[in-house]
Structure formats: structure tokens, C-alpha cells
Amino acid sequence: MPVPTLLVLDADPLPRLGRLTGRARIEHADETTLAERLPFADVLLVWDFTSTAVRDAWPGEGPRPRWVHTASAGVDHLMCPELVASDTRVTNARGVFDQPIAEYVAALVLTMAKDLPRTLDLQREGVWRHRESQRVAGTRACVVGSGPIGRAIVATLKALGITTALVGRRSRTGVHGPDDLDRLMARADWVIAAAPLTAETLGMFDARRFGVMQPSARFINIGRGQLVVEDDLVAALAKRWITGAALDVFESEPLPPDSPLWHVPGLIVSPHMSGDTIGWRDQLGTQFVELYDRWEAGRALPNVVDKGRGYVPGH
């Protein structure tokens, strides 16, 4: 049996794939060469998960890989009608980012509740100004997105004494359905977006939804940038419909230096880093090699994406 060809859509630093020596013919591509090399690959590793090159190259001529793995939780950067309709299996990095993102959300909640940005500003100014801060225990959170990341956020916030409701695509035990979202948001002190990007979730946090929230509430997005209508969020903060917000993902990344979002009062901006802890790239590489072991042996793969839905279905 010939050695399978593994094509890697590169990003620096490259993945450590030494364990596949002799078991895969490893080739590399970038956005300019992916289309010409795609027909000759059995497996595609999308290491550059910020690129839309796969979506652009997939509709071309010739055969396509039998398996595509992306080193990310989201898969919207891959999907095109031709890939969805194909028999190619798509897997993602489900499981690597869950707890790091949950910790980041908890950090943002505490940062806003304890007014830490203002404390640091006053320290730089050399100003002693006593203030009162908010107690998080006893507050309410609405987490939108019932996958592993959303569930990890719920567990972490509960440890802080926050009463938490989880909203998913459909209602089931422990999970509210979409019809409950407005009601839960209206009661929440914290609304956290952790949903995948699909046709149903695109732009779901808009002026109407921010108008549903109570004036003391804060909004956090660690899901996908396109879940939020950014102009509507800016307007909601300016009109004091809500007290504050934090965005780790954006419609356009990297966020341009001239973006007005950098300077919106009450908005915390971070550069899509909520899941990226020390050693995260090595974890992603290890995960892929373990998946390759299973694929090579003909065993069932975990983390298989439902290409029609755009995420790995829950159990």
C-alpha cells in the first residue's frame, strides 16, 4: 500500500510531525500553492486556521483529500458547497481549547466586575481613588453555545457562584432552546457568546438583542466575530443599553489599527487569544498525530464535523 500524502497548509511555527516519519509523505502548501497540490493529497491538515484558502481552492479540478483536519474549533473558514457535498470527512480541534477559553471568560467577568481596567488606569496616573466593585457570586449568566466550550464556561462560572443558563440549537436536558434566549438574556448580568458560526447564528447579536439586555449587563464574545453586528454593539455601549463588553473575536482579523473598536468606552479588546495558552500548538500537533494513528488503522475518528450544521454534534 503506498504511503499516504499529507498536505499541510502552513503557518509558523510548523507542526511537529516527526512521529509520522515513514508513515506519511508530508508536503507543504501556502495560499498560493494549495489549489495545485490539493488533488494529490490523501489528507489535508489546515494548520493555518485563519486562512480561507481551502474554501477558495476546494471547488477546483481533480480529486480531493479523503480527510481534512483543521487545528481550530471553528470550521467556517473551510466550508464551501463543494466540500459540504463531498464524502470527505472533516475533523476539528474539539477539546483543546475548552478549559483555557472558560478560564479566559472567568477572567473577563472578574476584570469587569472588579473594575480592573480603571484600577490600572488610576495606577498609571498615580491617583488613589477608592471605589466599590461588584460581587459576582449570585449574579446570572446566559451562555449561548452548548458545545464543549460553552459547557466548560458554565462549569467554571458556577464555581464562582454564578447562576448559569446554557442555550443551544435545540432544547434538551440542561440546555435551553433558542426560544428561551431573549427571556434568559433579559435576566442575565453576563451574556457570553460561544456559538459556532452558522447561517442561524450569523449576526444574532444585533441591536434588538442588545436592547433586550438589562442596562447593568455585560456582553462577552469568544465564539466567532460574525456572531455580532459590531456597529450595533458600539451603539448599545454609547447609548448605555448595556454597561460593558469584551470581544476576543472580530468580523475582520487582525483588527485594523484604525478600527474605532480600539477606543470604545466600556469595551475590552483582545486579539483572538482566549484559547491560546502556553504549549497550545504542541497540543494541537499531538492531537492531529493521534487522529492520524486512528485514521491509518481504519478506526473511527472522533471530532467529525457535521458539514451541514458546521460543527461537531453533541451526544
mmCIF file of C-alpha atoms in Angstrom:
data_model
loop_
_atom_site.group_PDB
_atom_site.id
_atom_site.type_symbol
_atom_site.label_atom_id
_atom_site.label_comp_id
_atom_site.label_asym_id
_atom_site.label_seq_id
_atom_site.Cartn_x
_atom_site.Cartn_y
_atom_site.Cartn_z
ATOM 1 C CA MET A 1 0.000 0.000 0.000
ATOM 2 C CA PRO A 2 1.510 3.390 -0.960
ATOM 3 C CA VAL A 3 2.380 5.843 1.771
ATOM 4 C CA PRO A 4 -0.420 8.442 2.090
ATOM 5 C CA THR A 5 0.339 12.030 1.145
ATOM 6 C CA LEU A 6 -0.272 14.510 3.948
ATOM 7 C CA LEU A 7 -0.551 18.100 2.770
ATOM 8 C CA VAL A 8 -0.104 20.828 5.387
ATOM 9 C CA LEU A 9 -1.474 24.321 4.860
ATOM 10 C CA ASP A 10 1.388 26.043 6.616
ATOM 11 C CA ALA A 11 1.573 28.633 9.349
ATOM 12 C CA ASP A 12 4.533 29.487 11.566
ATOM 13 C CA PRO A 13 5.647 27.705 13.618
ATOM 14 C CA LEU A 14 5.159 24.468 11.696
ATOM 15 C CA PRO A 15 3.583 21.467 13.426
ATOM 16 C CA ARG A 16 5.807 18.792 14.905
ATOM 17 C CA LEU A 17 5.027 15.699 12.849
ATOM 18 C CA GLY A 18 8.145 13.629 13.476
ATOM 19 C CA ARG A 19 6.073 10.670 14.651
ATOM 20 C CA LEU A 20 4.689 10.362 11.123
ATOM 21 C CA THR A 21 8.107 9.866 9.511
ATOM 22 C CA GLY A 22 7.873 6.939 7.125
ATOM 23 C CA ARG A 23 4.117 6.763 7.590
ATOM 24 C CA ALA A 24 3.160 9.786 5.529
ATOM 25 C CA ARG A 25 4.674 11.724 2.656
ATOM 26 C CA ILE A 26 4.481 15.206 4.157
ATOM 27 C CA GLU A 27 4.174 18.103 1.740
ATOM 28 C CA HIS A 28 3.560 21.767 2.418
ATOM 29 C CA ALA A 29 1.482 24.463 0.770
ATOM 30 C CA ASP A 30 0.542 28.078 1.293
ATOM 31 C CA GLU A 31 -2.386 30.063 -0.045
ATOM 32 C CA THR A 32 -0.735 30.416 -3.461
ATOM 33 C CA THR A 33 0.089 26.714 -3.974
ATOM 34 C CA LEU A 34 -2.764 24.924 -2.195
ATOM 35 C CA ALA A 35 -5.032 24.608 -5.245
ATOM 36 C CA GLU A 36 -2.401 22.913 -7.421
ATOM 37 C CA ARG A 37 -1.343 20.462 -4.682
ATOM 38 C CA LEU A 38 -4.768 19.590 -3.312
ATOM 39 C CA PRO A 39 -5.562 16.885 -5.925
ATOM 40 C CA PHE A 40 -2.526 14.845 -4.892
ATOM 41 C CA ALA A 41 -3.215 14.770 -1.132
ATOM 42 C CA ASP A 42 -4.891 11.995 0.820
ATOM 43 C CA VAL A 43 -5.078 14.080 3.989
ATOM 44 C CA LEU A 44 -5.098 17.846 4.470
ATOM 45 C CA LEU A 45 -4.002 19.421 7.753
ATOM 46 C CA VAL A 46 -5.195 23.019 7.925
ATOM 47 C CA TRP A 47 -2.552 24.342 10.283
ATOM 48 C CA ASP A 48 -3.197 27.911 9.141
ATOM 49 C CA PHE A 49 -6.701 28.070 10.553
ATOM 50 C CA THR A 50 -7.027 31.804 9.854
ATOM 51 C CA SER A 51 -6.846 31.222 6.103
ATOM 52 C CA THR A 52 -9.813 30.822 3.752
ATOM 53 C CA ALA A 53 -7.580 29.185 1.119
ATOM 54 C CA VAL A 54 -9.325 25.811 1.438
ATOM 55 C CA ARG A 55 -12.716 27.367 0.784
ATOM 56 C CA ASP A 56 -11.276 29.067 -2.290
ATOM 57 C CA ALA A 57 -9.309 26.081 -3.643
ATOM 58 C CA TRP A 58 -11.708 23.197 -2.992
ATOM 59 C CA PRO A 59 -14.078 23.802 -5.944
ATOM 60 C CA GLY A 60 -11.218 23.290 -8.450
ATOM 61 C CA GLU A 61 -10.473 20.336 -10.713
ATOM 62 C CA GLY A 62 -9.177 16.906 -9.734
ATOM 63 C CA PRO A 63 -9.608 14.556 -6.760
ATOM 64 C CA ARG A 64 -9.739 15.832 -3.205
ATOM 65 C CA PRO A 65 -8.368 14.560 0.136
ATOM 66 C CA ARG A 66 -10.394 11.919 1.927
ATOM 67 C CA TRP A 67 -9.904 13.658 5.265
ATOM 68 C CA VAL A 68 -9.442 17.300 6.253
ATOM 69 C CA HIS A 69 -8.439 18.294 9.791
ATOM 70 C CA THR A 70 -8.368 21.898 10.987
ATOM 71 C CA ALA A 71 -6.338 22.941 14.017
ATOM 72 C CA SER A 72 -9.219 25.052 15.286
ATOM 73 C CA ALA A 73 -12.637 24.677 16.850
ATOM 74 C CA GLY A 74 -14.444 26.673 14.154
ATOM 75 C CA VAL A 75 -14.752 25.312 10.610
ATOM 76 C CA ASP A 76 -16.455 28.208 8.811
ATOM 77 C CA HIS A 77 -13.141 29.160 7.165
ATOM 78 C CA LEU A 78 -13.210 25.804 5.316
ATOM 79 C CA MET A 79 -16.765 25.311 4.242
ATOM 80 C CA CYS A 80 -17.971 25.728 0.688
ATOM 81 C CA PRO A 81 -20.847 23.907 -1.044
ATOM 82 C CA GLU A 82 -18.485 21.503 -2.822
ATOM 83 C CA LEU A 83 -16.808 20.401 0.413
ATOM 84 C CA VAL A 84 -20.152 20.045 2.178
ATOM 85 C CA ALA A 85 -21.465 17.851 -0.656
ATOM 86 C CA SER A 86 -18.346 15.670 -0.837
ATOM 87 C CA ASP A 87 -17.677 12.451 1.076
ATOM 88 C CA THR A 88 -14.557 13.972 2.643
ATOM 89 C CA ARG A 89 -14.522 13.742 6.422
ATOM 90 C CA VAL A 90 -13.762 16.960 8.302
ATOM 91 C CA THR A 91 -12.485 16.977 11.887
ATOM 92 C CA ASN A 92 -11.624 19.827 14.221
ATOM 93 C CA ALA A 93 -9.589 20.518 17.355
ATOM 94 C CA ARG A 94 -12.505 19.992 19.721
ATOM 95 C CA GLY A 95 -11.256 19.508 23.276
ATOM 96 C CA VAL A 96 -8.026 21.511 23.140
ATOM 97 C CA PHE A 97 -9.486 24.948 23.822
ATOM 98 C CA ASP A 98 -12.401 24.242 26.168
ATOM 99 C CA GLN A 99 -10.922 24.918 29.606
ATOM 100 C CA PRO A 100 -8.487 27.684 28.532
ATOM 101 C CA ILE A 101 -11.378 29.637 26.991
ATOM 102 C CA ALA A 102 -13.539 29.035 30.063
ATOM 103 C CA GLU A 103 -10.765 30.434 32.260
ATOM 104 C CA TYR A 104 -10.425 33.449 29.981
ATOM 105 C CA VAL A 105 -14.147 34.149 30.210
ATOM 106 C CA ALA A 106 -13.953 33.913 34.008
ATOM 107 C CA ALA A 107 -11.029 36.345 33.936
ATOM 108 C CA LEU A 108 -13.050 38.812 31.843
ATOM 109 C CA VAL A 109 -16.035 38.518 34.172
ATOM 110 C CA LEU A 110 -13.853 39.254 37.194
ATOM 111 C CA THR A 111 -12.000 42.024 35.364
ATOM 112 C CA MET A 112 -15.225 43.862 34.577
ATOM 113 C CA ALA A 113 -16.906 43.166 37.923
ATOM 114 C CA LYS A 114 -13.882 44.397 39.871
ATOM 115 C CA ASP A 115 -13.258 47.380 37.534
ATOM 116 C CA LEU A 116 -9.635 46.351 36.994
ATOM 117 C CA PRO A 117 -9.141 48.434 33.815
ATOM 118 C CA ARG A 118 -9.905 51.604 35.791
ATOM 119 C CA THR A 119 -7.666 50.481 38.650
ATOM 120 C CA LEU A 120 -4.742 50.110 36.231
ATOM 121 C CA ASP A 121 -5.514 53.482 34.621
ATOM 122 C CA LEU A 122 -5.526 55.178 38.040
ATOM 123 C CA GLN A 123 -2.272 53.470 38.989
ATOM 124 C CA ARG A 124 -0.600 54.835 35.858
ATOM 125 C CA GLU A 125 -1.951 58.286 36.780
ATOM 126 C CA GLY A 126 -0.771 57.961 40.392
ATOM 127 C CA VAL A 127 -4.305 58.562 41.673
ATOM 128 C CA TRP A 128 -5.672 56.976 44.880
ATOM 129 C CA ARG A 129 -9.418 56.658 44.346
ATOM 130 C CA HIS A 130 -11.397 54.219 46.442
ATOM 131 C CA ARG A 131 -14.300 52.555 44.677
ATOM 132 C CA GLU A 132 -16.772 49.780 45.285
ATOM 133 C CA SER A 133 -16.858 46.777 42.954
ATOM 134 C CA GLN A 134 -19.413 44.143 42.055
ATOM 135 C CA ARG A 135 -19.705 40.763 43.716
ATOM 136 C CA VAL A 136 -20.015 38.031 41.065
ATOM 137 C CA ALA A 137 -21.444 35.304 43.308
ATOM 138 C CA GLY A 138 -25.205 35.411 42.966
ATOM 139 C CA THR A 139 -25.204 37.052 39.536
ATOM 140 C CA ARG A 140 -26.678 35.374 36.440
ATOM 141 C CA ALA A 141 -25.036 34.354 33.187
ATOM 142 C CA CYS A 142 -26.516 33.267 29.872
ATOM 143 C CA VAL A 143 -24.049 31.212 27.802
ATOM 144 C CA VAL A 144 -25.012 30.856 24.137
ATOM 145 C CA GLY A 145 -23.489 27.763 22.555
ATOM 146 C CA SER A 146 -23.877 24.332 24.137
ATOM 147 C CA GLY A 147 -20.760 22.629 22.779
ATOM 148 C CA PRO A 148 -17.749 21.647 24.922
ATOM 149 C CA ILE A 149 -16.545 25.253 25.186
ATOM 150 C CA GLY A 150 -19.937 26.500 26.346
ATOM 151 C CA ARG A 151 -20.232 23.674 28.856
ATOM 152 C CA ALA A 152 -16.742 24.382 30.223
ATOM 153 C CA ILE A 153 -17.685 28.061 30.620
ATOM 154 C CA VAL A 154 -20.809 27.079 32.544
ATOM 155 C CA ALA A 155 -18.854 24.822 34.915
ATOM 156 C CA THR A 156 -16.206 27.483 35.548
ATOM 157 C CA LEU A 157 -18.707 30.278 36.172
ATOM 158 C CA LYS A 158 -20.686 28.044 38.518
ATOM 159 C CA ALA A 159 -17.506 27.638 40.577
ATOM 160 C CA LEU A 160 -17.594 31.417 41.063
ATOM 161 C CA GLY A 161 -21.145 31.192 42.395
ATOM 162 C CA ILE A 162 -22.768 32.477 39.206
ATOM 163 C CA THR A 163 -26.172 31.053 38.296
ATOM 164 C CA THR A 164 -25.776 29.985 34.683
ATOM 165 C CA ALA A 165 -28.160 29.066 31.870
ATOM 166 C CA LEU A 166 -26.908 27.321 28.719
ATOM 167 C CA VAL A 167 -28.610 27.904 25.352
ATOM 168 C CA GLY A 168 -28.137 25.588 22.369
ATOM 169 C CA ARG A 169 -29.553 24.840 18.958
ATOM 170 C CA ARG A 170 -32.295 22.709 20.487
ATOM 171 C CA SER A 171 -33.769 22.185 23.929
ATOM 172 C CA ARG A 172 -32.639 19.125 25.903
ATOM 173 C CA THR A 173 -31.753 18.203 29.463
ATOM 174 C CA GLY A 174 -29.665 21.008 30.920
ATOM 175 C CA VAL A 175 -29.840 23.078 27.734
ATOM 176 C CA HIS A 176 -32.387 25.722 26.735
ATOM 177 C CA GLY A 177 -33.538 26.088 23.150
ATOM 178 C CA PRO A 178 -33.407 29.268 21.012
ATOM 179 C CA ASP A 179 -36.941 30.251 22.003
ATOM 180 C CA ASP A 180 -35.714 30.871 25.564
ATOM 181 C CA LEU A 181 -32.786 33.093 24.575
ATOM 182 C CA ASP A 182 -34.426 36.522 24.828
ATOM 183 C CA ARG A 183 -36.006 35.692 28.181
ATOM 184 C CA LEU A 184 -32.705 34.460 29.615
ATOM 185 C CA MET A 185 -30.732 37.402 28.215
ATOM 186 C CA ALA A 186 -33.188 39.839 29.781
ATOM 187 C CA ARG A 187 -32.383 38.439 33.239
ATOM 188 C CA ALA A 188 -28.628 37.962 32.773
ATOM 189 C CA ASP A 189 -25.805 40.028 34.210
ATOM 190 C CA TRP A 190 -23.404 38.311 31.791
ATOM 191 C CA VAL A 191 -24.216 37.228 28.233
ATOM 192 C CA ILE A 192 -21.482 35.071 26.718
ATOM 193 C CA ALA A 193 -21.383 34.155 23.021
ATOM 194 C CA ALA A 194 -19.720 30.765 22.471
ATOM 195 C CA ALA A 195 -21.707 29.515 19.471
ATOM 196 C CA PRO A 196 -20.302 28.272 16.163
ATOM 197 C CA LEU A 197 -20.814 30.408 13.079
ATOM 198 C CA THR A 198 -23.734 29.057 11.036
ATOM 199 C CA ALA A 199 -26.496 30.538 8.923
ATOM 200 C CA GLU A 200 -28.657 30.660 12.067
ATOM 201 C CA THR A 201 -26.073 32.385 14.292
ATOM 202 C CA LEU A 202 -24.707 34.935 11.803
ATOM 203 C CA GLY A 203 -25.353 38.407 13.234
ATOM 204 C CA MET A 204 -27.542 37.027 16.027
ATOM 205 C CA PHE A 205 -26.333 39.650 18.499
ATOM 206 C CA ASP A 206 -27.740 42.796 16.952
ATOM 207 C CA ALA A 207 -29.488 45.963 18.087
ATOM 208 C CA ARG A 208 -32.645 44.081 19.032
ATOM 209 C CA ARG A 209 -30.762 41.576 21.169
ATOM 210 C CA PHE A 210 -28.671 44.258 22.902
ATOM 211 C CA GLY A 211 -31.930 46.091 23.565
ATOM 212 C CA VAL A 212 -33.270 43.018 25.353
ATOM 213 C CA MET A 213 -30.377 43.037 27.842
ATOM 214 C CA GLN A 214 -30.631 44.945 31.113
ATOM 215 C CA PRO A 215 -28.607 48.185 31.448
ATOM 216 C CA SER A 216 -26.283 46.673 34.068
ATOM 217 C CA ALA A 217 -25.371 43.669 31.880
ATOM 218 C CA ARG A 218 -22.076 42.911 30.151
ATOM 219 C CA PHE A 219 -21.541 41.026 26.888
ATOM 220 C CA ILE A 220 -18.594 38.742 26.040
ATOM 221 C CA ASN A 221 -17.837 37.155 22.656
ATOM 222 C CA ILE A 222 -15.271 34.339 22.431
ATOM 223 C CA GLY A 223 -17.157 32.480 19.667
ATOM 224 C CA ARG A 224 -16.840 33.935 16.179
ATOM 225 C CA GLY A 225 -16.655 37.602 15.245
ATOM 226 C CA GLN A 226 -19.540 37.376 12.808
ATOM 227 C CA LEU A 227 -21.955 36.432 15.588
ATOM 228 C CA VAL A 228 -22.040 40.130 16.493
ATOM 229 C CA VAL A 229 -23.149 43.152 14.500
ATOM 230 C CA GLU A 230 -20.263 45.275 15.714
ATOM 231 C CA ASP A 231 -21.824 48.658 14.884
ATOM 232 C CA ASP A 232 -24.882 47.683 16.923
ATOM 233 C CA LEU A 233 -22.693 46.742 19.889
ATOM 234 C CA VAL A 234 -20.864 50.068 19.708
ATOM 235 C CA ALA A 235 -24.209 51.894 19.610
ATOM 236 C CA ALA A 236 -25.522 49.865 22.564
ATOM 237 C CA LEU A 237 -22.492 50.834 24.639
ATOM 238 C CA ALA A 238 -22.730 54.504 23.582
ATOM 239 C CA LYS A 239 -26.423 54.628 24.463
ATOM 240 C CA ARG A 240 -25.736 52.747 27.740
ATOM 241 C CA TRP A 241 -28.137 49.993 26.838
ATOM 242 C CA ILE A 242 -25.502 47.756 28.457
ATOM 243 C CA THR A 243 -22.684 48.538 30.881
ATOM 244 C CA GLY A 244 -19.744 46.889 29.155
ATOM 245 C CA ALA A 245 -18.470 44.294 26.718
ATOM 246 C CA ALA A 246 -15.401 42.262 25.821
ATOM 247 C CA LEU A 247 -14.537 40.960 22.355
ATOM 248 C CA ASP A 248 -11.846 38.389 21.625
ATOM 249 C CA VAL A 249 -13.027 37.738 18.048
ATOM 250 C CA PHE A 250 -13.962 40.155 15.278
ATOM 251 C CA GLU A 251 -15.569 40.375 11.854
ATOM 252 C CA SER A 252 -12.149 41.229 10.387
ATOM 253 C CA GLU A 253 -8.923 39.910 11.913
ATOM 254 C CA PRO A 254 -6.417 41.176 12.718
ATOM 255 C CA LEU A 255 -8.339 44.227 13.874
ATOM 256 C CA PRO A 256 -7.001 47.189 11.871
ATOM 257 C CA PRO A 257 -5.131 49.863 13.855
ATOM 258 C CA ASP A 258 -7.650 52.466 12.711
ATOM 259 C CA SER A 259 -10.684 50.452 13.840
ATOM 260 C CA PRO A 260 -12.919 52.508 16.144
ATOM 261 C CA LEU A 261 -13.377 49.417 18.336
ATOM 262 C CA TRP A 262 -9.988 50.066 19.965
ATOM 263 C CA HIS A 263 -11.353 53.223 21.592
ATOM 264 C CA VAL A 264 -14.949 52.408 22.565
ATOM 265 C CA PRO A 265 -15.548 53.241 26.250
ATOM 266 C CA GLY A 266 -16.516 50.136 28.197
ATOM 267 C CA LEU A 267 -15.188 47.692 25.590
ATOM 268 C CA ILE A 268 -12.258 45.329 26.229
ATOM 269 C CA VAL A 269 -10.474 44.221 23.037
ATOM 270 C CA SER A 270 -8.165 41.193 22.923
ATOM 271 C CA PRO A 271 -6.517 39.632 19.827
ATOM 272 C CA HIS A 272 -8.276 36.248 19.470
ATOM 273 C CA MET A 273 -6.214 34.693 22.249
ATOM 274 C CA SER A 274 -8.754 33.273 24.687
ATOM 275 C CA GLY A 275 -7.851 29.652 23.977
ATOM 276 C CA ASP A 276 -4.145 30.077 23.343
ATOM 277 C CA THR A 277 -2.204 29.027 26.417
ATOM 278 C CA ILE A 278 1.488 28.149 26.641
ATOM 279 C CA GLY A 279 2.074 24.951 24.670
ATOM 280 C CA TRP A 280 -1.212 25.088 22.753
ATOM 281 C CA ARG A 281 0.388 24.498 19.361
ATOM 282 C CA ASP A 282 2.126 21.364 20.628
ATOM 283 C CA GLN A 283 -1.232 20.130 21.927
ATOM 284 C CA LEU A 284 -2.784 20.710 18.513
ATOM 285 C CA GLY A 285 0.039 18.801 16.799
ATOM 286 C CA THR A 286 -0.228 15.918 19.257
ATOM 287 C CA GLN A 287 -3.977 15.759 18.752
ATOM 288 C CA PHE A 288 -3.569 15.533 14.979
ATOM 289 C CA VAL A 289 -0.962 12.749 15.207
ATOM 290 C CA GLU A 290 -3.285 10.773 17.485
ATOM 291 C CA LEU A 291 -6.105 11.231 14.981
ATOM 292 C CA TYR A 292 -3.766 10.137 12.179
ATOM 293 C CA ASP A 293 -2.977 6.964 14.138
ATOM 294 C CA ARG A 294 -6.687 6.150 14.160
ATOM 295 C CA TRP A 295 -7.200 7.065 10.506
ATOM 296 C CA GLU A 296 -4.216 4.958 9.424
ATOM 297 C CA ALA A 297 -5.577 1.971 11.361
ATOM 298 C CA GLY A 298 -9.024 2.358 9.828
ATOM 299 C CA ARG A 299 -10.602 3.214 13.161
ATOM 300 C CA ALA A 300 -13.452 5.699 13.635
ATOM 301 C CA LEU A 301 -12.371 9.306 14.033
ATOM 302 C CA PRO A 302 -13.640 11.496 16.875
ATOM 303 C CA ASN A 303 -14.378 15.194 16.327
ATOM 304 C CA VAL A 304 -16.114 14.582 12.993
ATOM 305 C CA VAL A 305 -17.908 17.742 11.889
ATOM 306 C CA ASP A 306 -21.458 17.636 10.607
ATOM 307 C CA LYS A 307 -20.679 19.629 7.484
ATOM 308 C CA GLY A 308 -24.275 20.693 7.003
ATOM 309 C CA ARG A 309 -24.508 22.130 10.503
ATOM 310 C CA GLY A 310 -20.931 23.425 10.691
ATOM 311 C CA TYR A 311 -19.919 21.857 13.995
ATOM 312 C CA VAL A 312 -19.403 18.527 15.799
ATOM 313 C CA PRO A 313 -22.833 17.373 17.020
ATOM 314 C CA GLY A 314 -23.289 16.771 20.729
ATOM 315 C CA HIS A 315 -24.223 13.436 22.195
#
